[in-house]
Amino acid sequence: QVQLVESGGGLVQAGDSLRLSCAASEGTFSSVAMGWFRQAPGKEREFVATINWNGASAYYTNSVKGRFTISRDNAKNMVYLQMNNLKLEDTAVYYCAAGRTGPTARERWEYDYWGQGTQVTVSS
């Protein structure tokens, strides 16, 4: 079973940057899509970004386009989320997830494994 561990969250000010990392426990994740989701207090978990198995394609929710970048290093079993120009509304717990197949995936049901999450708090 794949285990995912997120890191890199924290408290930052609006306009700052953060880089989230997700470490996978085994190399089989390199054949599937990876994604980042987030959940703000009182809200449902929502899709943020996804990258296909080899990193050739990515897709973002509209609210983070141009600010966030998802990437992966299959040799290191790592996936990243670079977040620039953070806004108050980006405050949430961010979750890394491993999909079932190779292409990008935007729905929660398309992911089989989830990390425990890392808190990102953006203050004014």
mmCIF file of C-alpha atoms in Angstrom:
data_model
loop_
_atom_site.group_PDB
_atom_site.id
_atom_site.type_symbol
_atom_site.label_atom_id
_atom_site.label_comp_id
_atom_site.label_asym_id
_atom_site.label_seq_id
_atom_site.Cartn_x
_atom_site.Cartn_y
_atom_site.Cartn_z
ATOM 1 C CA GLN A 1 0.000 0.000 0.000
ATOM 2 C CA VAL A 2 1.312 3.417 -0.949
ATOM 3 C CA GLN A 3 1.868 5.852 1.886
ATOM 4 C CA LEU A 4 2.031 9.575 1.236
ATOM 5 C CA VAL A 5 3.540 12.153 3.580
ATOM 6 C CA GLU A 6 3.138 15.865 2.996
ATOM 7 C CA SER A 7 5.424 18.578 4.316
ATOM 8 C CA GLY A 8 6.184 22.251 3.806
ATOM 9 C CA GLY A 9 3.063 23.894 5.150
ATOM 10 C CA GLY A 10 3.156 26.834 7.495
ATOM 11 C CA LEU A 11 2.022 30.325 8.355
ATOM 12 C CA VAL A 12 2.830 32.974 5.775
ATOM 13 C CA GLN A 13 1.662 36.422 4.786
ATOM 14 C CA ALA A 14 -0.373 37.242 1.728
ATOM 15 C CA GLY A 15 1.897 37.489 -1.299
ATOM 16 C CA ASP A 16 4.456 35.041 0.082
ATOM 17 C CA SER A 17 5.420 31.676 -1.393
ATOM 18 C CA LEU A 18 5.479 28.122 -0.072
ATOM 19 C CA ARG A 19 6.573 24.832 -1.559
ATOM 20 C CA LEU A 20 4.712 21.736 -0.467
ATOM 21 C CA SER A 21 6.324 18.332 -0.824
ATOM 22 C CA CYS A 22 4.804 14.879 -0.887
ATOM 23 C CA ALA A 23 6.911 11.768 -0.368
ATOM 24 C CA ALA A 24 5.602 8.402 -1.556
ATOM 25 C CA SER A 25 6.618 5.196 0.165
ATOM 26 C CA GLU A 26 7.240 3.229 -3.003
ATOM 27 C CA GLY A 27 8.060 3.629 -6.647
ATOM 28 C CA THR A 28 4.813 2.260 -8.054
ATOM 29 C CA PHE A 29 3.346 5.716 -7.728
ATOM 30 C CA SER A 30 5.488 6.770 -10.704
ATOM 31 C CA SER A 31 2.966 5.159 -13.061
ATOM 32 C CA VAL A 32 -0.086 7.060 -11.841
ATOM 33 C CA ALA A 33 -1.348 10.604 -11.746
ATOM 34 C CA MET A 34 -0.727 12.623 -8.607
ATOM 35 C CA GLY A 35 -2.864 15.405 -7.255
ATOM 36 C CA TRP A 36 -3.155 18.087 -4.627
ATOM 37 C CA PHE A 37 -6.439 18.872 -2.933
ATOM 38 C CA ARG A 38 -7.287 21.271 -0.126
ATOM 39 C CA GLN A 39 -9.917 21.615 2.531
ATOM 40 C CA ALA A 40 -10.748 24.861 4.272
ATOM 41 C CA PRO A 41 -12.661 24.936 7.572
ATOM 42 C CA GLY A 42 -16.329 24.238 7.018
ATOM 43 C CA LYS A 43 -15.851 23.429 3.347
ATOM 44 C CA GLU A 44 -15.567 20.294 1.287
ATOM 45 C CA ARG A 45 -12.227 19.042 0.031
ATOM 46 C CA GLU A 46 -11.565 20.561 -3.370
ATOM 47 C CA PHE A 47 -9.277 19.844 -6.270
ATOM 48 C CA VAL A 48 -6.211 22.080 -6.676
ATOM 49 C CA ALA A 49 -3.839 20.519 -9.204
ATOM 50 C CA THR A 50 -2.962 17.268 -10.907
ATOM 51 C CA ILE A 51 -0.015 15.975 -12.903
ATOM 52 C CA ASN A 52 0.105 12.925 -15.131
ATOM 53 C CA TRP A 53 2.392 9.972 -14.543
ATOM 54 C CA ASN A 54 5.440 11.325 -16.382
ATOM 55 C CA GLY A 55 4.997 15.013 -15.628
ATOM 56 C CA ALA A 56 4.189 15.932 -19.215
ATOM 57 C CA SER A 57 0.792 17.419 -18.464
ATOM 58 C CA ALA A 58 -0.819 19.219 -15.586
ATOM 59 C CA TYR A 59 -4.165 20.793 -14.803
ATOM 60 C CA TYR A 60 -5.167 23.403 -12.226
ATOM 61 C CA THR A 61 -8.321 24.742 -10.722
ATOM 62 C CA ASN A 62 -9.017 28.244 -12.017
ATOM 63 C CA SER A 63 -8.343 30.017 -8.734
ATOM 64 C CA VAL A 64 -4.682 28.941 -8.642
ATOM 65 C CA LYS A 65 -3.764 29.105 -12.317
ATOM 66 C CA GLY A 66 -0.671 31.232 -12.837
ATOM 67 C CA ARG A 67 0.215 31.089 -9.127
ATOM 68 C CA PHE A 68 0.667 27.378 -8.345
ATOM 69 C CA THR A 69 2.844 24.841 -10.128
ATOM 70 C CA ILE A 70 2.712 21.095 -9.634
ATOM 71 C CA SER A 71 5.739 18.971 -10.457
ATOM 72 C CA ARG A 72 7.109 15.520 -9.748
ATOM 73 C CA ASP A 73 10.398 13.679 -9.522
ATOM 74 C CA ASN A 74 9.724 9.998 -10.093
ATOM 75 C CA ALA A 75 13.322 9.065 -9.367
ATOM 76 C CA LYS A 76 12.858 10.413 -5.835
ATOM 77 C CA ASN A 77 9.199 9.384 -5.418
ATOM 78 C CA MET A 78 8.314 13.013 -4.798
ATOM 79 C CA VAL A 79 5.626 15.424 -5.941
ATOM 80 C CA TYR A 80 5.646 19.147 -5.255
ATOM 81 C CA LEU A 81 3.304 22.109 -5.222
ATOM 82 C CA GLN A 82 4.970 25.478 -5.609
ATOM 83 C CA MET A 83 2.589 28.162 -4.388
ATOM 84 C CA ASN A 84 3.347 31.788 -5.203
ATOM 85 C CA ASN A 85 1.489 34.994 -4.440
ATOM 86 C CA LEU A 86 -0.531 33.279 -1.743
ATOM 87 C CA LYS A 87 -3.919 34.738 -0.885
ATOM 88 C CA LEU A 88 -6.047 34.590 2.247
ATOM 89 C CA GLU A 89 -8.428 32.228 0.474
ATOM 90 C CA ASP A 90 -5.621 29.704 -0.016
ATOM 91 C CA THR A 91 -5.739 28.920 3.698
ATOM 92 C CA ALA A 92 -6.547 25.223 4.058
ATOM 93 C CA VAL A 93 -5.195 21.804 4.825
ATOM 94 C CA TYR A 94 -3.477 20.551 1.680
ATOM 95 C CA TYR A 95 -3.580 16.867 0.792
ATOM 96 C CA CYS A 96 -1.458 14.880 -1.619
ATOM 97 C CA ALA A 97 -3.129 12.000 -3.422
ATOM 98 C CA ALA A 98 -2.112 9.142 -5.715
ATOM 99 C CA GLY A 99 -4.424 8.276 -8.573
ATOM 100 C CA ARG A 100 -5.469 4.977 -10.140
ATOM 101 C CA THR A 101 -4.205 5.551 -13.676
ATOM 102 C CA GLY A 102 -1.652 7.601 -15.565
ATOM 103 C CA PRO A 103 -3.599 10.553 -17.000
ATOM 104 C CA THR A 104 -4.396 13.668 -14.991
ATOM 105 C CA ALA A 105 -7.333 13.293 -12.630
ATOM 106 C CA ARG A 106 -9.523 16.044 -11.186
ATOM 107 C CA GLU A 107 -12.058 14.131 -9.087
ATOM 108 C CA ARG A 108 -11.621 12.776 -5.581
ATOM 109 C CA TRP A 109 -12.966 9.362 -6.576
ATOM 110 C CA GLU A 110 -10.122 8.979 -9.048
ATOM 111 C CA TYR A 111 -7.598 8.790 -6.218
ATOM 112 C CA ASP A 112 -6.897 5.729 -4.117
ATOM 113 C CA TYR A 113 -4.313 6.947 -1.607
ATOM 114 C CA TRP A 114 -4.189 10.112 0.473
ATOM 115 C CA GLY A 115 -1.725 11.742 2.799
ATOM 116 C CA GLN A 116 -2.571 13.151 6.224
ATOM 117 C CA GLY A 117 -2.389 16.748 5.053
ATOM 118 C CA THR A 118 -0.318 19.805 5.829
ATOM 119 C CA GLN A 119 -1.733 23.098 7.077
ATOM 120 C CA VAL A 120 -1.232 26.264 5.062
ATOM 121 C CA THR A 121 -2.320 29.477 6.727
ATOM 122 C CA VAL A 122 -2.135 32.806 4.904
ATOM 123 C CA SER A 123 -2.472 35.960 6.981
ATOM 124 C CA SER A 124 -2.962 39.569 5.920
#
